Amino acid sequence: MSGATDAEAPIAVVGIGNVLLGDDGFGPSVIELLRAGWRLPEAVELIDAGTPSLDLAGYLHGRAVAILIDAVAATGAPGELRLYRGDELRRLPPKPRMSPHEPAVQEALWIVELSGSGPRKVLLVGVIPQSIEPHPGLSPAVRASAAAAAELVVRELARCGAAPTPRRNPRMADAWWMREQRFG
Amino acid sequence: MARITIDPITRIEGHLRIDAVVDGGKVQKAWASCSMWRGIETMLRGRDPREAWFFTQRFCGVCTTVHAIASVRAVEDSLGMEIPLNAQYIRNLILIAHALHDHIVHFYHLSALDFVDVTTIPNADPAKAAEIAQSLSDWPGNSKQEMARVQAKIVALVGSGQLGIFANGYWGHPAMKLPPEVNLLAVAHYLQALEYQRKANQIVAILGAKTPHIQNLAVGGVMNGINLNSQATLNMDRLYMMKDLFDEVIAFVQQVYFPDACAIAGFYPEWFGYGAGVKNYLAVPDLPTDTASTTFDLPGGTIFDGNLAGVRPITSSRDDYFRKGVVEDVTHGWYQGKGAQHPWQGETVPNYTDFQDDGKYSWVKAPRFEGKPMQVGPLASILVGYALGHELTRKWADRALERVAAVAQRPIPLDGLHSTMGRYAARAIRAALLSDLAERHWKLLVTNITKGDSSVFNPPQFPKGTIQGVGFHEAPRGTLSHWVVVKDGVIDNYQAVVPSTWNASPRDEGGVSGPYEASLVGNPVANAEHPLELLRTVHSFDPCLACACHTLDVEGRTIATVKVL
């Protein structure tokens, strides 16, 4: 069973984004790549969080390390990867909240920090999207960066003392949003 | 006269935008607009109806499970099929756990800070805060030490000049009225709530295999193997793990959330007088208790013009009153055409024009029931339940009104619920009654399993030809319905009429405003530069529009917050 369990794994790798909106599905796609290609130590939990807004706080609560994977609005070419450390994210200027369900990475980090249950180490692996139009699947430029992002996460996990091992027989990535039909 | 535009539009995200014309300290006219196109339904055409729920679950990142459930219900309805009792109970427990999670988060993390002024906390007396908290309930997290600990955190935060999560509040606003001690206890519970919303989510994970995207559904039932003695299935261990978690969440709802919501409402009794807006209400029955989904633990129905005596029940998804009553009007939406269509015939052909006050101004369609705009959400569900004599609704609603009156030191009649604060109170009432129903449905499931029933799934059979169905769910934000047309076993049309579409509806062909718009008219605004009061009313609906898309803006691009023209 994955998702929230009582004995939380100390390291969470969280893919964020909507898989129905093109390159916004980058985070969940990288999570599936990691699941398919690597055997992970008990200390690591992979989470396809979708677009959780403030609910993200619940997935960060009680962790020692959080690695987030997300599409980012940054200047650069589609597919470029960017790395951000926790402090950079927390220092972003606050945004007004109109709908209570807007994206909330920094807010979630602030909340868990204030409650004293936040991760000591936070890393965000971002990709610059090409298209976030309603359509399942990644653009070629962004898809080409997914494997590199997975490798990057693997290296970070090794640095945290939780090195994944490559699977001898990699599984098919369960990225159903990339397929025509789930059945038949 | 001033025109306020609250518009957190960024380059690539879709958001709710509110425009209001303010004169004499009051809103005279208002518009609600959504800046993102929800064209996701069109993606479902041509797909297998058994996989639709995988896609619909991704419509919204916060309301994942609700779109999954509504989808399988819609396809089951099109087939006229029954599902096993265990499947109903398992789904119901997921829905209850999700709703409790959602209501707790809405109250504490998403909207409490509209009423709670964090910056007064350094002046609070922690002993007095503990005393007030203990007078409200015997929750163990209300000690003086706990209050002092939280106060120290806030003092450090305010002292650091980096307010973090609190940087955005309208601190010191004249509409903030809580004593420092109540602000302190509210923030103490804000931090505790994090733990309990997480526990509610753990229940969803036990049953759904994962959160936020559950994996255990199927058209025809659920995929949870039941074997009380097997480690790999839903066994006694897991059932009791779930019970323990429910007990903790129920205690938090009944001893913390419910009393807090009532107390805070009692400090702001004037807010029972603002924000009524559309007094037509729609709620659907939910938590089915039989295999054919004809009996329910939560009643549904309609109320028009605030007339509770005229309540009309909706008996099930087969009820033509509901099936035929719903249309969507695109006159003021950025879609081709004019007038209204039934969701089974609904089309989604975009036609963007720019924001036109008297023309098209939103990506939201205008749903109408028998031609009328309807307010949906916990308030609708509570009023319909109350009007129909639903015992649990009456128990918790009466209790809430008594508690509010005790703090406000004046009676709050049931009619006061037609208001901004009524929506906050109704959400707490609903959480409390759902927490009672959590226990009941856990027992129903365990009793049924111990009787020897381990059935969870009936295989669906798709006929040749065209069939159509509707699946509904009384979701945390209100009535959600998915409408599906299946042709030769393949999806031909799919429309989701979501709660925030009802509430954020633009005007219709007759120029009649939707609930957000109507509720803002007459709303006070002390300072147009800091329209806290507008946010209170909009937040009272718990709007959920933008979550289908998420891209983090790491360059902190400036965002137009509030423009006063």
JSON list of C-alpha atoms in Angstrom, two decimals, chain A residues 26-158:
[
{"chain": "A", "resi": 26, "resn": "PHE", "atom": "CA", "xyz": [5.75, 15.70, -16.07]},
{"chain": "A", "resi": 27, "resn": "GLY", "atom": "CA", "xyz": [5.90, 15.03, -12.32]},
{"chain": "A", "resi": 28, "resn": "PRO", "atom": "CA", "xyz": [3.59, 11.98, -12.32]},
{"chain": "A", "resi": 29, "resn": "SER", "atom": "CA", "xyz": [5.35, 10.66, -15.45]},
{"chain": "A", "resi": 30, "resn": "VAL", "atom": "CA", "xyz": [8.75, 10.78, -13.74]},
{"chain": "A", "resi": 31, "resn": "ILE", "atom": "CA", "xyz": [7.26, 8.98, -10.72]},
{"chain": "A", "resi": 32, "resn": "GLU", "atom": "CA", "xyz": [6.10, 6.14, -13.01]},
{"chain": "A", "resi": 33, "resn": "LEU", "atom": "CA", "xyz": [9.53, 5.99, -14.65]},
{"chain": "A", "resi": 34, "resn": "LEU", "atom": "CA", "xyz": [11.15, 5.65, -11.24]},
{"chain": "A", "resi": 35, "resn": "ARG", "atom": "CA", "xyz": [8.68, 2.93, -10.22]},
{"chain": "A", "resi": 36, "resn": "ALA", "atom": "CA", "xyz": [9.30, 1.02, -13.41]},
{"chain": "A", "resi": 37, "resn": "GLY", "atom": "CA", "xyz": [13.08, 1.23, -13.54]},
{"chain": "A", "resi": 38, "resn": "TRP", "atom": "CA", "xyz": [14.29, 1.19, -9.95]},
{"chain": "A", "resi": 39, "resn": "ARG", "atom": "CA", "xyz": [13.99, -0.79, -6.78]},
{"chain": "A", "resi": 40, "resn": "LEU", "atom": "CA", "xyz": [13.66, 1.66, -3.91]},
{"chain": "A", "resi": 41, "resn": "PRO", "atom": "CA", "xyz": [14.73, 1.33, -0.28]},
{"chain": "A", "resi": 42, "resn": "GLU", "atom": "CA", "xyz": [11.96, 1.15, 2.36]},
{"chain": "A", "resi": 43, "resn": "ALA", "atom": "CA", "xyz": [12.80, 4.69, 3.41]},
{"chain": "A", "resi": 44, "resn": "VAL", "atom": "CA", "xyz": [11.52, 6.10, 0.12]},
{"chain": "A", "resi": 45, "resn": "GLU", "atom": "CA", "xyz": [7.92, 6.60, -0.90]},
{"chain": "A", "resi": 46, "resn": "LEU", "atom": "CA", "xyz": [6.94, 7.58, -4.44]},
{"chain": "A", "resi": 47, "resn": "ILE", "atom": "CA", "xyz": [3.78, 9.66, -4.67]},
{"chain": "A", "resi": 48, "resn": "ASP", "atom": "CA", "xyz": [1.88, 10.76, -7.75]},
{"chain": "A", "resi": 49, "resn": "ALA", "atom": "CA", "xyz": [0.16, 13.65, -6.04]},
{"chain": "A", "resi": 50, "resn": "GLY", "atom": "CA", "xyz": [-1.62, 15.12, -9.06]},
{"chain": "A", "resi": 51, "resn": "THR", "atom": "CA", "xyz": [-2.54, 18.75, -8.36]},
{"chain": "A", "resi": 52, "resn": "PRO", "atom": "CA", "xyz": [-3.01, 18.66, -4.60]},
{"chain": "A", "resi": 53, "resn": "SER", "atom": "CA", "xyz": [-2.83, 22.37, -3.84]},
{"chain": "A", "resi": 54, "resn": "LEU", "atom": "CA", "xyz": [-2.62, 22.78, -0.06]},
{"chain": "A", "resi": 55, "resn": "ASP", "atom": "CA", "xyz": [-3.27, 19.05, 0.44]},
{"chain": "A", "resi": 56, "resn": "LEU", "atom": "CA", "xyz": [0.39, 18.73, -0.44]},
{"chain": "A", "resi": 57, "resn": "ALA", "atom": "CA", "xyz": [1.08, 19.68, 3.19]},
{"chain": "A", "resi": 58, "resn": "GLY", "atom": "CA", "xyz": [-0.32, 16.30, 4.25]},
{"chain": "A", "resi": 59, "resn": "TYR", "atom": "CA", "xyz": [2.23, 14.51, 2.06]},
{"chain": "A", "resi": 60, "resn": "LEU", "atom": "CA", "xyz": [5.14, 16.57, 3.41]},
{"chain": "A", "resi": 61, "resn": "HIS", "atom": "CA", "xyz": [4.12, 16.25, 7.05]},
{"chain": "A", "resi": 62, "resn": "GLY", "atom": "CA", "xyz": [6.53, 14.17, 9.10]},
{"chain": "A", "resi": 63, "resn": "ARG", "atom": "CA", "xyz": [9.14, 13.63, 6.36]},
{"chain": "A", "resi": 64, "resn": "ALA", "atom": "CA", "xyz": [12.86, 14.20, 6.69]},
{"chain": "A", "resi": 65, "resn": "VAL", "atom": "CA", "xyz": [13.40, 14.78, 2.98]},
{"chain": "A", "resi": 66, "resn": "ALA", "atom": "CA", "xyz": [11.02, 15.80, 0.21]},
{"chain": "A", "resi": 67, "resn": "ILE", "atom": "CA", "xyz": [11.92, 15.76, -3.47]},
{"chain": "A", "resi": 68, "resn": "LEU", "atom": "CA", "xyz": [9.25, 17.42, -5.60]},
{"chain": "A", "resi": 69, "resn": "ILE", "atom": "CA", "xyz": [8.98, 17.08, -9.36]},
{"chain": "A", "resi": 70, "resn": "ASP", "atom": "CA", "xyz": [6.88, 19.65, -11.18]},
{"chain": "A", "resi": 71, "resn": "ALA", "atom": "CA", "xyz": [6.51, 21.79, -14.26]},
{"chain": "A", "resi": 72, "resn": "VAL", "atom": "CA", "xyz": [7.78, 25.30, -13.59]},
{"chain": "A", "resi": 73, "resn": "ALA", "atom": "CA", "xyz": [7.07, 28.66, -15.16]},
{"chain": "A", "resi": 74, "resn": "ALA", "atom": "CA", "xyz": [10.64, 29.79, -15.72]},
{"chain": "A", "resi": 75, "resn": "THR", "atom": "CA", "xyz": [12.45, 31.45, -18.57]},
{"chain": "A", "resi": 76, "resn": "GLY", "atom": "CA", "xyz": [14.15, 28.97, -20.89]},
{"chain": "A", "resi": 77, "resn": "ALA", "atom": "CA", "xyz": [13.61, 26.36, -23.57]},
{"chain": "A", "resi": 78, "resn": "PRO", "atom": "CA", "xyz": [10.93, 23.68, -23.18]},
{"chain": "A", "resi": 79, "resn": "GLY", "atom": "CA", "xyz": [12.38, 20.53, -21.64]},
{"chain": "A", "resi": 80, "resn": "GLU", "atom": "CA", "xyz": [15.11, 22.30, -19.66]},
{"chain": "A", "resi": 81, "resn": "LEU", "atom": "CA", "xyz": [15.47, 21.00, -16.13]},
{"chain": "A", "resi": 82, "resn": "ARG", "atom": "CA", "xyz": [15.88, 23.32, -13.17]},
{"chain": "A", "resi": 83, "resn": "LEU", "atom": "CA", "xyz": [16.79, 22.51, -9.60]},
{"chain": "A", "resi": 84, "resn": "TYR", "atom": "CA", "xyz": [15.56, 24.52, -6.63]},
{"chain": "A", "resi": 85, "resn": "ARG", "atom": "CA", "xyz": [16.41, 24.11, -2.95]},
{"chain": "A", "resi": 86, "resn": "GLY", "atom": "CA", "xyz": [13.88, 24.56, -0.15]},
{"chain": "A", "resi": 87, "resn": "ASP", "atom": "CA", "xyz": [15.03, 28.03, 0.83]},
{"chain": "A", "resi": 88, "resn": "GLU", "atom": "CA", "xyz": [14.60, 29.41, -2.66]},
{"chain": "A", "resi": 89, "resn": "LEU", "atom": "CA", "xyz": [11.03, 28.11, -2.75]},
{"chain": "A", "resi": 90, "resn": "ARG", "atom": "CA", "xyz": [10.15, 29.47, 0.65]},
{"chain": "A", "resi": 91, "resn": "ARG", "atom": "CA", "xyz": [11.48, 32.89, -0.28]},
{"chain": "A", "resi": 92, "resn": "LEU", "atom": "CA", "xyz": [9.15, 33.31, -3.27]},
{"chain": "A", "resi": 93, "resn": "PRO", "atom": "CA", "xyz": [6.75, 36.20, -2.80]},
{"chain": "A", "resi": 94, "resn": "PRO", "atom": "CA", "xyz": [3.37, 35.11, -1.46]},
{"chain": "A", "resi": 95, "resn": "LYS", "atom": "CA", "xyz": [0.45, 35.04, -3.84]},
{"chain": "A", "resi": 96, "resn": "PRO", "atom": "CA", "xyz": [-3.07, 36.18, -3.19]},
{"chain": "A", "resi": 97, "resn": "ARG", "atom": "CA", "xyz": [-5.50, 33.32, -2.70]},
{"chain": "A", "resi": 98, "resn": "MET", "atom": "CA", "xyz": [-8.74, 33.71, -4.56]},
{"chain": "A", "resi": 99, "resn": "SER", "atom": "CA", "xyz": [-9.88, 30.17, -4.90]},
{"chain": "A", "resi": 100, "resn": "PRO", "atom": "CA", "xyz": [-8.60, 28.20, -1.94]},
{"chain": "A", "resi": 101, "resn": "HIS", "atom": "CA", "xyz": [-7.43, 25.51, -4.33]},
{"chain": "A", "resi": 102, "resn": "GLU", "atom": "CA", "xyz": [-4.72, 27.17, -6.27]},
{"chain": "A", "resi": 103, "resn": "PRO", "atom": "CA", "xyz": [-1.26, 25.65, -6.55]},
{"chain": "A", "resi": 104, "resn": "ALA", "atom": "CA", "xyz": [0.40, 25.92, -3.20]},
{"chain": "A", "resi": 105, "resn": "VAL", "atom": "CA", "xyz": [3.89, 24.42, -3.05]},
{"chain": "A", "resi": 106, "resn": "GLN", "atom": "CA", "xyz": [5.31, 27.29, -1.05]},
{"chain": "A", "resi": 107, "resn": "GLU", "atom": "CA", "xyz": [2.26, 27.53, 1.21]},
{"chain": "A", "resi": 108, "resn": "ALA", "atom": "CA", "xyz": [2.41, 23.82, 1.94]},
{"chain": "A", "resi": 109, "resn": "LEU", "atom": "CA", "xyz": [6.09, 24.16, 2.83]},
{"chain": "A", "resi": 110, "resn": "TRP", "atom": "CA", "xyz": [5.36, 27.09, 5.12]},
{"chain": "A", "resi": 111, "resn": "ILE", "atom": "CA", "xyz": [2.56, 25.26, 6.90]},
{"chain": "A", "resi": 112, "resn": "VAL", "atom": "CA", "xyz": [4.55, 22.12, 7.66]},
{"chain": "A", "resi": 113, "resn": "GLU", "atom": "CA", "xyz": [7.50, 24.22, 8.71]},
{"chain": "A", "resi": 114, "resn": "LEU", "atom": "CA", "xyz": [5.36, 26.19, 11.13]},
{"chain": "A", "resi": 115, "resn": "SER", "atom": "CA", "xyz": [3.86, 23.04, 12.58]},
{"chain": "A", "resi": 116, "resn": "GLY", "atom": "CA", "xyz": [7.37, 21.71, 13.15]},
{"chain": "A", "resi": 117, "resn": "SER", "atom": "CA", "xyz": [6.66, 18.63, 11.02]},
{"chain": "A", "resi": 118, "resn": "GLY", "atom": "CA", "xyz": [8.28, 19.78, 7.82]},
{"chain": "A", "resi": 119, "resn": "PRO", "atom": "CA", "xyz": [11.12, 18.11, 5.91]},
{"chain": "A", "resi": 120, "resn": "ARG", "atom": "CA", "xyz": [14.63, 19.28, 6.78]},
{"chain": "A", "resi": 121, "resn": "LYS", "atom": "CA", "xyz": [15.63, 19.02, 3.18]},
{"chain": "A", "resi": 122, "resn": "VAL", "atom": "CA", "xyz": [13.50, 20.07, 0.22]},
{"chain": "A", "resi": 123, "resn": "LEU", "atom": "CA", "xyz": [14.46, 19.86, -3.42]},
{"chain": "A", "resi": 124, "resn": "LEU", "atom": "CA", "xyz": [12.38, 20.67, -6.47]},
{"chain": "A", "resi": 125, "resn": "VAL", "atom": "CA", "xyz": [13.18, 19.25, -9.88]},
{"chain": "A", "resi": 126, "resn": "GLY", "atom": "CA", "xyz": [11.41, 21.45, -12.39]},
{"chain": "A", "resi": 127, "resn": "VAL", "atom": "CA", "xyz": [10.92, 21.21, -16.11]},
{"chain": "A", "resi": 128, "resn": "ILE", "atom": "CA", "xyz": [9.98, 24.04, -18.44]},
{"chain": "A", "resi": 129, "resn": "PRO", "atom": "CA", "xyz": [6.84, 22.92, -20.26]},
{"chain": "A", "resi": 130, "resn": "GLN", "atom": "CA", "xyz": [6.15, 23.32, -23.96]},
{"chain": "A", "resi": 131, "resn": "SER", "atom": "CA", "xyz": [2.39, 22.86, -23.89]},
{"chain": "A", "resi": 132, "resn": "ILE", "atom": "CA", "xyz": [-0.16, 22.50, -21.13]},
{"chain": "A", "resi": 133, "resn": "GLU", "atom": "CA", "xyz": [-3.20, 22.27, -23.38]},
{"chain": "A", "resi": 134, "resn": "PRO", "atom": "CA", "xyz": [-5.79, 19.62, -22.49]},
{"chain": "A", "resi": 135, "resn": "HIS", "atom": "CA", "xyz": [-4.26, 16.45, -23.93]},
{"chain": "A", "resi": 136, "resn": "PRO", "atom": "CA", "xyz": [-2.76, 13.43, -22.17]},
{"chain": "A", "resi": 137, "resn": "GLY", "atom": "CA", "xyz": [0.94, 12.87, -22.80]},
{"chain": "A", "resi": 138, "resn": "LEU", "atom": "CA", "xyz": [4.18, 14.88, -22.87]},
{"chain": "A", "resi": 139, "resn": "SER", "atom": "CA", "xyz": [5.61, 16.90, -25.74]},
{"chain": "A", "resi": 140, "resn": "PRO", "atom": "CA", "xyz": [8.77, 15.41, -27.32]},
{"chain": "A", "resi": 141, "resn": "ALA", "atom": "CA", "xyz": [11.08, 17.99, -25.69]},
{"chain": "A", "resi": 142, "resn": "VAL", "atom": "CA", "xyz": [9.71, 17.38, -22.21]},
{"chain": "A", "resi": 143, "resn": "ARG", "atom": "CA", "xyz": [9.44, 13.63, -22.65]},
{"chain": "A", "resi": 144, "resn": "ALA", "atom": "CA", "xyz": [13.14, 13.61, -23.56]},
{"chain": "A", "resi": 145, "resn": "SER", "atom": "CA", "xyz": [13.95, 15.14, -20.16]},
{"chain": "A", "resi": 146, "resn": "ALA", "atom": "CA", "xyz": [11.93, 12.71, -18.08]},
{"chain": "A", "resi": 147, "resn": "ALA", "atom": "CA", "xyz": [14.67, 10.07, -17.91]},
{"chain": "A", "resi": 148, "resn": "ALA", "atom": "CA", "xyz": [17.25, 12.69, -16.97]},
{"chain": "A", "resi": 149, "resn": "ALA", "atom": "CA", "xyz": [14.96, 13.94, -14.20]},
{"chain": "A", "resi": 150, "resn": "ALA", "atom": "CA", "xyz": [14.56, 10.38, -12.90]},
{"chain": "A", "resi": 151, "resn": "GLU", "atom": "CA", "xyz": [18.35, 9.95, -12.88]},
{"chain": "A", "resi": 152, "resn": "LEU", "atom": "CA", "xyz": [18.67, 13.21, -11.02]},
{"chain": "A", "resi": 153, "resn": "VAL", "atom": "CA", "xyz": [16.23, 12.03, -8.36]},
{"chain": "A", "resi": 154, "resn": "VAL", "atom": "CA", "xyz": [18.15, 8.75, -8.08]},
{"chain": "A", "resi": 155, "resn": "ARG", "atom": "CA", "xyz": [21.41, 10.65, -7.48]},
{"chain": "A", "resi": 156, "resn": "GLU", "atom": "CA", "xyz": [19.76, 12.85, -4.84]},
{"chain": "A", "resi": 157, "resn": "LEU", "atom": "CA", "xyz": [18.36, 9.78, -3.09]},
{"chain": "A", "resi": 158, "resn": "ALA", "atom": "CA", "xyz": [21.83, 8.23, -3.06]}
]
